[in-house]
JSON list of C-alpha atoms in Angstrom, two decimals:
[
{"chain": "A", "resi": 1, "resn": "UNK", "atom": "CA", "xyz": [-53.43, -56.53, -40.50]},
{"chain": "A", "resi": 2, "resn": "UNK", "atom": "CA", "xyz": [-50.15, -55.52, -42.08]},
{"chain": "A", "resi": 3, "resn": "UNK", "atom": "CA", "xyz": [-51.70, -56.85, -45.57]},
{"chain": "A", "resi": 4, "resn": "UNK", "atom": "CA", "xyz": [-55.23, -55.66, -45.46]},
{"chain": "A", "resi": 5, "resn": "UNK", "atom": "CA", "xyz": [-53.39, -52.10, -45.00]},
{"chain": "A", "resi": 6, "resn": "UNK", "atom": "CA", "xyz": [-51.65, -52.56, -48.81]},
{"chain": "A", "resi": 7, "resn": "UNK", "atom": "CA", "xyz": [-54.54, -53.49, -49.89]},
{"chain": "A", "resi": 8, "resn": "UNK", "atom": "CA", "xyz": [-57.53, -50.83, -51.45]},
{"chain": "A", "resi": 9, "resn": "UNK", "atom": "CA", "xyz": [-61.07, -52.34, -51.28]},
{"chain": "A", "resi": 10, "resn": "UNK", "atom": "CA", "xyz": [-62.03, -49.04, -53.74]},
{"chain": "A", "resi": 11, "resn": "UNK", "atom": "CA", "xyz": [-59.48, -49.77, -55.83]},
{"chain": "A", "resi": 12, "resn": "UNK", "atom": "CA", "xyz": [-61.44, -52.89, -57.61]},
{"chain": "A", "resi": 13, "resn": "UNK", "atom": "CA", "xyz": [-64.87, -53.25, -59.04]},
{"chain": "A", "resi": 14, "resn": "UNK", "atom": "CA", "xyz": [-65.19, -56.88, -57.52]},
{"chain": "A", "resi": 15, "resn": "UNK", "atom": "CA", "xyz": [-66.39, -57.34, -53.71]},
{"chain": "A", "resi": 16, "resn": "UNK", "atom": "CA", "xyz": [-63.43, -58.19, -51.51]},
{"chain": "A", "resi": 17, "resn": "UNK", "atom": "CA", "xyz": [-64.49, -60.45, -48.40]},
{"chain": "A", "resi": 18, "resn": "UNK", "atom": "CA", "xyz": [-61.36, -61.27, -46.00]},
{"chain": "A", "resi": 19, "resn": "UNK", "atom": "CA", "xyz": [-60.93, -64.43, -44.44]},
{"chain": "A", "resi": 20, "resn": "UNK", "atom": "CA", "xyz": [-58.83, -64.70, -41.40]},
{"chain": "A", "resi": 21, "resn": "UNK", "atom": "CA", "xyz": [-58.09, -66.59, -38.61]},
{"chain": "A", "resi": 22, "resn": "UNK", "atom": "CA", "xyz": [-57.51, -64.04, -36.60]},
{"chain": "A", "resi": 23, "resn": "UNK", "atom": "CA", "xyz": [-60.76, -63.44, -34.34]},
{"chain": "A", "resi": 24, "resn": "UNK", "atom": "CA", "xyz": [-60.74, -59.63, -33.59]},
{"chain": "A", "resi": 25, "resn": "UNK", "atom": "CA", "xyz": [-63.92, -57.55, -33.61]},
{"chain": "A", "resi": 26, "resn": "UNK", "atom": "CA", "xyz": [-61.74, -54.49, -33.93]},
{"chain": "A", "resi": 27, "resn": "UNK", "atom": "CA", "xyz": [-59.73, -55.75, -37.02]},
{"chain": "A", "resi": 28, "resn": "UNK", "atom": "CA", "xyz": [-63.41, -56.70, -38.02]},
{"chain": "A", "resi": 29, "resn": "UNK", "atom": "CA", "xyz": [-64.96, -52.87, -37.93]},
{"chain": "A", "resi": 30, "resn": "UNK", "atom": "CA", "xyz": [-61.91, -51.55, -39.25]},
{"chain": "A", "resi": 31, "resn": "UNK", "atom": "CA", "xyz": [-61.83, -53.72, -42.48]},
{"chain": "A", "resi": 32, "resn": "UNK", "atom": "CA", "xyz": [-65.66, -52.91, -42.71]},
{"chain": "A", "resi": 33, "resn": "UNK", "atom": "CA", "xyz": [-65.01, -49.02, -42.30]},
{"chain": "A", "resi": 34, "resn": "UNK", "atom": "CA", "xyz": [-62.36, -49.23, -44.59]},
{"chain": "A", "resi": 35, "resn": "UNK", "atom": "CA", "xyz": [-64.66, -50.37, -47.63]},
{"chain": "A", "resi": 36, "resn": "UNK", "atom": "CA", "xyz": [-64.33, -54.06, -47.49]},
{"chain": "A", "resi": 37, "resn": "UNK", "atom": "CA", "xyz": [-67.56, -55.97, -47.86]},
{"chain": "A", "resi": 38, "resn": "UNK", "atom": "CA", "xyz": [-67.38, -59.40, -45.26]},
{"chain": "A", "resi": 39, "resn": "UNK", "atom": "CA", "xyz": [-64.87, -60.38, -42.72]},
{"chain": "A", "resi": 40, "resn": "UNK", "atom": "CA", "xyz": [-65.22, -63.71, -42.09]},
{"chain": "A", "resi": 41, "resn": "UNK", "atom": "CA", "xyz": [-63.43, -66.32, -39.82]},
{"chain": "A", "resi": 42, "resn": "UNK", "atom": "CA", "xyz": [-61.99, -68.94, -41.04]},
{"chain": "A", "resi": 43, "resn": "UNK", "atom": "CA", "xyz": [-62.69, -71.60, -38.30]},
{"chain": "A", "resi": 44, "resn": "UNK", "atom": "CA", "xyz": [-66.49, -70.79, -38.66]},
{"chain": "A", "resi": 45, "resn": "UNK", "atom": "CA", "xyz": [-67.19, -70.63, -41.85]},
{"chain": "A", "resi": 46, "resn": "UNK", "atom": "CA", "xyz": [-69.46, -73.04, -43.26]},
{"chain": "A", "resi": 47, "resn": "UNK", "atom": "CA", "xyz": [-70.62, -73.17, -46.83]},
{"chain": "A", "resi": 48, "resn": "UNK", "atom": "CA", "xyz": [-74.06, -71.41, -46.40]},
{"chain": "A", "resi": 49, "resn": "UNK", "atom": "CA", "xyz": [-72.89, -68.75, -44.41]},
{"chain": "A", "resi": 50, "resn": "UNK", "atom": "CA", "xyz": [-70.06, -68.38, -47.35]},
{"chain": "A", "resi": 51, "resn": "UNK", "atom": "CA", "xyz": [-72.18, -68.46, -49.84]},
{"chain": "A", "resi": 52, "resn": "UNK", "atom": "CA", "xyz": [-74.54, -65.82, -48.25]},
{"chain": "A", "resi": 53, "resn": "UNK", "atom": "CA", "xyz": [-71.86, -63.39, -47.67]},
{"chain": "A", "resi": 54, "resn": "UNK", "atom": "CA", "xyz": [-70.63, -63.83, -51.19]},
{"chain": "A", "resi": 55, "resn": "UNK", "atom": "CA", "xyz": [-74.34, -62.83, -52.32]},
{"chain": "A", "resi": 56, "resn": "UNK", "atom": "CA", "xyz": [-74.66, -59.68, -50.60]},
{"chain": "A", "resi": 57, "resn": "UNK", "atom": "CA", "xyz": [-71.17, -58.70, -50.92]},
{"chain": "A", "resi": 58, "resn": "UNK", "atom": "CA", "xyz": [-72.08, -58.60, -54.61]},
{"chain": "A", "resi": 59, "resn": "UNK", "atom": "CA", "xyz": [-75.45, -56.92, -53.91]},
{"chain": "A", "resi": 60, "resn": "UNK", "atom": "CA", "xyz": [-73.76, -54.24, -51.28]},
{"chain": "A", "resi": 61, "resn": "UNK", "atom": "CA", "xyz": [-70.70, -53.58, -54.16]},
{"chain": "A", "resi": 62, "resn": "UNK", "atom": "CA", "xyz": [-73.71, -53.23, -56.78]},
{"chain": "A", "resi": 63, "resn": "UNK", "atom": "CA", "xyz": [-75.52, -50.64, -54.42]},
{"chain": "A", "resi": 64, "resn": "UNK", "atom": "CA", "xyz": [-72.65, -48.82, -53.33]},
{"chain": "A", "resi": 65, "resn": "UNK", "atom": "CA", "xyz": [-71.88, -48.41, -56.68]},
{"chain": "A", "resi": 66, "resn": "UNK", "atom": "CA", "xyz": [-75.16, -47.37, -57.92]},
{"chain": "A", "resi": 67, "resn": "UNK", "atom": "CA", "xyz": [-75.34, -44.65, -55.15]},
{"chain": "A", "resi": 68, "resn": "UNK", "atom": "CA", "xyz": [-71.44, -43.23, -56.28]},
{"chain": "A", "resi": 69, "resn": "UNK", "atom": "CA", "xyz": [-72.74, -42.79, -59.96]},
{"chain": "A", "resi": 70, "resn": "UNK", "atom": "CA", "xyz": [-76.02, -41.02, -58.90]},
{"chain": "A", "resi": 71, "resn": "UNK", "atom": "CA", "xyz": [-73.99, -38.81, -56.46]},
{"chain": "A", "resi": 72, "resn": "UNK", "atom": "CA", "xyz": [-71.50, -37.87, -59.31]},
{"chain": "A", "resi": 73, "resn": "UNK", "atom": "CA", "xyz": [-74.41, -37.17, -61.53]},
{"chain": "A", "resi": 74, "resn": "UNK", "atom": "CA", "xyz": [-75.85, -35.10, -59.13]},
{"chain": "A", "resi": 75, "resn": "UNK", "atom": "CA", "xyz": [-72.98, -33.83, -58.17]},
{"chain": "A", "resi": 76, "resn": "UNK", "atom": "CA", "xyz": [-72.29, -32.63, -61.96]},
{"chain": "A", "resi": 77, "resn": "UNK", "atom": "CA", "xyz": [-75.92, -31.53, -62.51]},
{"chain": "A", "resi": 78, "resn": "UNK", "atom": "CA", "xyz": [-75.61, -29.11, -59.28]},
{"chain": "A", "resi": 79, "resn": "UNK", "atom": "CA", "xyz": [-71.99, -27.89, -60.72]},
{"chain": "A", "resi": 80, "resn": "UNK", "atom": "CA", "xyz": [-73.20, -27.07, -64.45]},
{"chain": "A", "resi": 81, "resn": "UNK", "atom": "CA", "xyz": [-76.73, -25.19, -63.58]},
{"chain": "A", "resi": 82, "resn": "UNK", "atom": "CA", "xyz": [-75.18, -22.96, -60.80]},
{"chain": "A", "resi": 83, "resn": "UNK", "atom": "CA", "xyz": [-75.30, -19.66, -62.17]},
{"chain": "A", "resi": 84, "resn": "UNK", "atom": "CA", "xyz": [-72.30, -18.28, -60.67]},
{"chain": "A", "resi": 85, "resn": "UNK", "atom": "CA", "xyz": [-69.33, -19.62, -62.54]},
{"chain": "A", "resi": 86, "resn": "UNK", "atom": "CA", "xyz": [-67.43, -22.32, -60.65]},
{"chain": "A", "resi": 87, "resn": "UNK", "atom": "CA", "xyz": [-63.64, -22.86, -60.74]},
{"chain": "A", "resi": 88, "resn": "UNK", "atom": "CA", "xyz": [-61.32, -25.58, -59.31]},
{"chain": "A", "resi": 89, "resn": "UNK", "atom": "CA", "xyz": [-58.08, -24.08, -58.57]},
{"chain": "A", "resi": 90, "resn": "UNK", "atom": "CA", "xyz": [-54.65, -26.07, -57.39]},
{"chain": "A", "resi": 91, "resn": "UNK", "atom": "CA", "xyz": [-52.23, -24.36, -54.72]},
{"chain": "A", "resi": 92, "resn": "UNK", "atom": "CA", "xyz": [-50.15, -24.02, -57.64]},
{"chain": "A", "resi": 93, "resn": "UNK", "atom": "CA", "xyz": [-53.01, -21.52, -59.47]},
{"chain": "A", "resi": 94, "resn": "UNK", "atom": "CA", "xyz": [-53.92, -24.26, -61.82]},
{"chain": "A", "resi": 95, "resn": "UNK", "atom": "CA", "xyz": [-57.70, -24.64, -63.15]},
{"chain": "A", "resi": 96, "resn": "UNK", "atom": "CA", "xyz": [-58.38, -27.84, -62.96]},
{"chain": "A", "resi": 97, "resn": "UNK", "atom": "CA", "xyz": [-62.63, -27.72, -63.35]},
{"chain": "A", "resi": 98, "resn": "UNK", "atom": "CA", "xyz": [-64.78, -24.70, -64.73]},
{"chain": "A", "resi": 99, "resn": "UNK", "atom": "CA", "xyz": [-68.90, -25.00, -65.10]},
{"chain": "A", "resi": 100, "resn": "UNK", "atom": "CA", "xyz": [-70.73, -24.24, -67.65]},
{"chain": "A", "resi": 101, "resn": "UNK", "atom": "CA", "xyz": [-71.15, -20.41, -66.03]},
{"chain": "A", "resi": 102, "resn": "UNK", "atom": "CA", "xyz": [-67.31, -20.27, -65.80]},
{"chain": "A", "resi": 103, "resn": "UNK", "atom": "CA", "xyz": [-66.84, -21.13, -69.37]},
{"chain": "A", "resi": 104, "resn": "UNK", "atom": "CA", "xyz": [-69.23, -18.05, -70.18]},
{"chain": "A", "resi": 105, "resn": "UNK", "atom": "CA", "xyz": [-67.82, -15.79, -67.97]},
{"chain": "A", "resi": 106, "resn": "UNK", "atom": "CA", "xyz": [-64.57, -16.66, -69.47]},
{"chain": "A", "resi": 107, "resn": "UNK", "atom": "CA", "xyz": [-65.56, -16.14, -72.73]},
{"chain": "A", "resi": 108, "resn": "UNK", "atom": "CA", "xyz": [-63.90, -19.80, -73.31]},
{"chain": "A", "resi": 109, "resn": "UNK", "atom": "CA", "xyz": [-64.39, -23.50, -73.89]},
{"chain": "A", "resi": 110, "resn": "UNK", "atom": "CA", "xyz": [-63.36, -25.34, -70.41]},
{"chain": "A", "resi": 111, "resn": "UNK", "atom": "CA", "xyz": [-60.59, -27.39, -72.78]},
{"chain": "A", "resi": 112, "resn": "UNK", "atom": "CA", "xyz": [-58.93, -24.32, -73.39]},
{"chain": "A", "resi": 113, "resn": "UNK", "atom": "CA", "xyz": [-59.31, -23.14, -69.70]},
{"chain": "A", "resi": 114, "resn": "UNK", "atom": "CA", "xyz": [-58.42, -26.12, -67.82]},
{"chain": "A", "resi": 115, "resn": "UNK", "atom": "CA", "xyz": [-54.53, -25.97, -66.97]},
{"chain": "A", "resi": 116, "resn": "UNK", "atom": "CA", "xyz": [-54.43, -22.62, -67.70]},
{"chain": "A", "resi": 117, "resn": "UNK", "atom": "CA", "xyz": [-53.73, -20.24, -64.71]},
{"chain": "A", "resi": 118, "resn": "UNK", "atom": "CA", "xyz": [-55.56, -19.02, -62.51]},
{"chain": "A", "resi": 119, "resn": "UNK", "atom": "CA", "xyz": [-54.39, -15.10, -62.82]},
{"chain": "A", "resi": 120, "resn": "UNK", "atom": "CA", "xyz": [-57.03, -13.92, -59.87]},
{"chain": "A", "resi": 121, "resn": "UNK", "atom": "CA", "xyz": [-55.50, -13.54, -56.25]},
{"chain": "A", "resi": 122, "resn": "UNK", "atom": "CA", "xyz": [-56.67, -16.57, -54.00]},
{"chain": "A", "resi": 123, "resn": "UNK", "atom": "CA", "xyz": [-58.00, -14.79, -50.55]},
{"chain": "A", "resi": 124, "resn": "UNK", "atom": "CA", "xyz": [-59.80, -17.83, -48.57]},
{"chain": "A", "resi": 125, "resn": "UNK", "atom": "CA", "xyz": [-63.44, -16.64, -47.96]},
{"chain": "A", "resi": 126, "resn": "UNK", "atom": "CA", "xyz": [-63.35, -12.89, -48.91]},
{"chain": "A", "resi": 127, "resn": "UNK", "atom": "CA", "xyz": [-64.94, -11.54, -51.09]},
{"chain": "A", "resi": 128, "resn": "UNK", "atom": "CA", "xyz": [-62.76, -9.95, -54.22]},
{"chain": "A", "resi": 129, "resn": "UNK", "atom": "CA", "xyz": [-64.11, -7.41, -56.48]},
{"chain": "A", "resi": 130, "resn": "UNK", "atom": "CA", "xyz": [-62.64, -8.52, -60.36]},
{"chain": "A", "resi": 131, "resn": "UNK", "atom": "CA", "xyz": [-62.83, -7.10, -63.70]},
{"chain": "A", "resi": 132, "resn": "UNK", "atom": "CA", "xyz": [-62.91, -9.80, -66.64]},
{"chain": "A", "resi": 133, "resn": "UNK", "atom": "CA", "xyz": [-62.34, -7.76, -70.50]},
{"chain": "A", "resi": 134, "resn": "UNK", "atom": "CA", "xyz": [-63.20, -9.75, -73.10]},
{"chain": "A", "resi": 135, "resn": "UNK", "atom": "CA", "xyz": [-61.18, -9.74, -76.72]},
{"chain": "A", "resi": 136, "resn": "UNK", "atom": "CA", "xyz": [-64.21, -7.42, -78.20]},
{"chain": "A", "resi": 137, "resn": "UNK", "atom": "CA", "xyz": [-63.52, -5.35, -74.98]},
{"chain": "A", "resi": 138, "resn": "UNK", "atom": "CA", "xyz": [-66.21, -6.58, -73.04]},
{"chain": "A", "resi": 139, "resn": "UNK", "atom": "CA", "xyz": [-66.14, -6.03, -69.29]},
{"chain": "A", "resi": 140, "resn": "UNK", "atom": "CA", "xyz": [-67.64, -8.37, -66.73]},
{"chain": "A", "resi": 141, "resn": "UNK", "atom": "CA", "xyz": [-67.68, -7.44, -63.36]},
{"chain": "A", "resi": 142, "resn": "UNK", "atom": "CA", "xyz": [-67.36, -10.23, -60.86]},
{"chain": "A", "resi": 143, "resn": "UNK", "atom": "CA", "xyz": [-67.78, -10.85, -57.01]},
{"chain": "A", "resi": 144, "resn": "UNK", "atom": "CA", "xyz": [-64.69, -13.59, -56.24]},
{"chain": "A", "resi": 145, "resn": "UNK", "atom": "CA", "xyz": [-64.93, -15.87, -53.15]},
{"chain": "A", "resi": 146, "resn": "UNK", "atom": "CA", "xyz": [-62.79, -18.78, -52.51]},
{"chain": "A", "resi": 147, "resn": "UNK", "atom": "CA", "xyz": [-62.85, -21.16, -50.27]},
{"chain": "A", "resi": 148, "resn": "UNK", "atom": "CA", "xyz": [-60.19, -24.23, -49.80]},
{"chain": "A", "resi": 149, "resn": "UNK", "atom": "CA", "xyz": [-61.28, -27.75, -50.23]},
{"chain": "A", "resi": 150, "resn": "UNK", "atom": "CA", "xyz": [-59.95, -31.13, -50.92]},
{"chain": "A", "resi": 151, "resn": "UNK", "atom": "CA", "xyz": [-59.77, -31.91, -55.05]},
{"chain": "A", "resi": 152, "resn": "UNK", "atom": "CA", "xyz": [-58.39, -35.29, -55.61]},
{"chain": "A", "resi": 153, "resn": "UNK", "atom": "CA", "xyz": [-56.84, -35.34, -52.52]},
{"chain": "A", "resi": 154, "resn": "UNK", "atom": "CA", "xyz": [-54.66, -32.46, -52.47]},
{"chain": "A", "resi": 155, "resn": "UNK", "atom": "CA", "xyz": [-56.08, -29.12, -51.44]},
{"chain": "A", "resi": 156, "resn": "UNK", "atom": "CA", "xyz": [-56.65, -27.08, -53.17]},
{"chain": "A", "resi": 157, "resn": "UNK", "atom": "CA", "xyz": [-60.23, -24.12, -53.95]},
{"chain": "A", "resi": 158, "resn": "UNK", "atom": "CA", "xyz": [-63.45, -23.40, -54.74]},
{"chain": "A", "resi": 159, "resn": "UNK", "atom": "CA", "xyz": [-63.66, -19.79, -56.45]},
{"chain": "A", "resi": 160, "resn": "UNK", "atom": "CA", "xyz": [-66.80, -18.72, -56.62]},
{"chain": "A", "resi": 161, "resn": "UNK", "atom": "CA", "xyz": [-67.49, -15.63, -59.40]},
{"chain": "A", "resi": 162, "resn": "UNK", "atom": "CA", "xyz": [-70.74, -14.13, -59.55]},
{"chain": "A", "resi": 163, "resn": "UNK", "atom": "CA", "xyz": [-71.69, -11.51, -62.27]},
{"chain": "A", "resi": 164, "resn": "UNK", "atom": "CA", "xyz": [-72.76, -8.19, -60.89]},
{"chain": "A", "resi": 165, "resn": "UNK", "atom": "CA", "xyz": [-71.90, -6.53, -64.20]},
{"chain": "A", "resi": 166, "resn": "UNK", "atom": "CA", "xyz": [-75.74, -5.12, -64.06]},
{"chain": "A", "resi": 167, "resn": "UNK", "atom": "CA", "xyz": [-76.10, -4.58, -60.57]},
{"chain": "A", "resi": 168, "resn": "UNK", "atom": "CA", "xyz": [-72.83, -2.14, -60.88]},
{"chain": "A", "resi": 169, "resn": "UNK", "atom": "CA", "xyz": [-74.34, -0.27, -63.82]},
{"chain": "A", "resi": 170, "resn": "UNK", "atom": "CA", "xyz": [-77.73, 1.00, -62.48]},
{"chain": "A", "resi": 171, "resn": "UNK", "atom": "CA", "xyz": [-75.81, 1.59, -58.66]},
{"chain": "A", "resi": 172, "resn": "UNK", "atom": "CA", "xyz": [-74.72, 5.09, -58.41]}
]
């Protein structure tokens, strides 16, 4: 148990099955849940029952796969046609992921704007009236709201901006 806790089924492209000859259910659904493909005992395998749980370990690594690149791509799609521009911010008030909105409302390319700071206050899930000036001295009004999340396992947040530029124009 000691060893299959060093070792990262997520962190290979290859199927890992386990063979042990240790005959624990529990150890069993744990190793499952934990992203490994098979756990097989060693005193009953037989080369059929091998063989088939090589086969769809292979087919289940393929599949899981599959499903992880369609959910990023999805994932990406939803990000980059949100109209309200959509920041990744660190604890530390590092940007570490602007849309395509972001990049607009910024009035800059998301190389230039990722690991830059973040100079807006961070208020968890209220709403913050900004003011974004341009160089040409264009003014964007923005509604801010953050929220904190997980980013590559550290927490960090979701900020939100939506452009009521318009909306505060024609509102008296």
């Amino acid at each position: 148990e000691e060893s299959l806790n060093k070792l990262n089924p997520k962190n290979y492209k290859a199927p890992i099955i386990i063979i042990s000859e240790i005959d624990n259910i529990a150890i069993a659904k744990q190793t499952i849940e934990r992203g490994f493909q098979d756990f097989l005992i060693k005193k009953n395998i037989t080369p059929p029952l091998l063989a088939r749980s090589i086969l769809y370990a292979i087919n289940r690594k393929e599949f899981i796969s599959q499903l992880e690149v369609n959910s990023s791509t999805q994932f990406t799609q939803l990000i980059e046609s949100n109209a309200d521009a959509l920041i990744v911010v660190t604890t530390d008030k590092l940007v570490k992921l602007v849309n395509k909105s972001a990049e607009k409302m910024m009035n800059s390319p998301r190389d230039i704007l990722v690991g830059m700071p973040f100079i807006f206050p961070l208020n968890d899930k209220k709403i913050t009236g900004i003011t974004i000036i341009h160089p040409d001295k264009t003014k964007i009004v923005g509604e801010m709201r953050t929220s904190r999340i997980q980013w590559e396992e550290k927490e960090a947040f979701l900020v939100s901006i939506r452009d009521v530029t318009q909306l505060k124009k024609h509102t008296p």
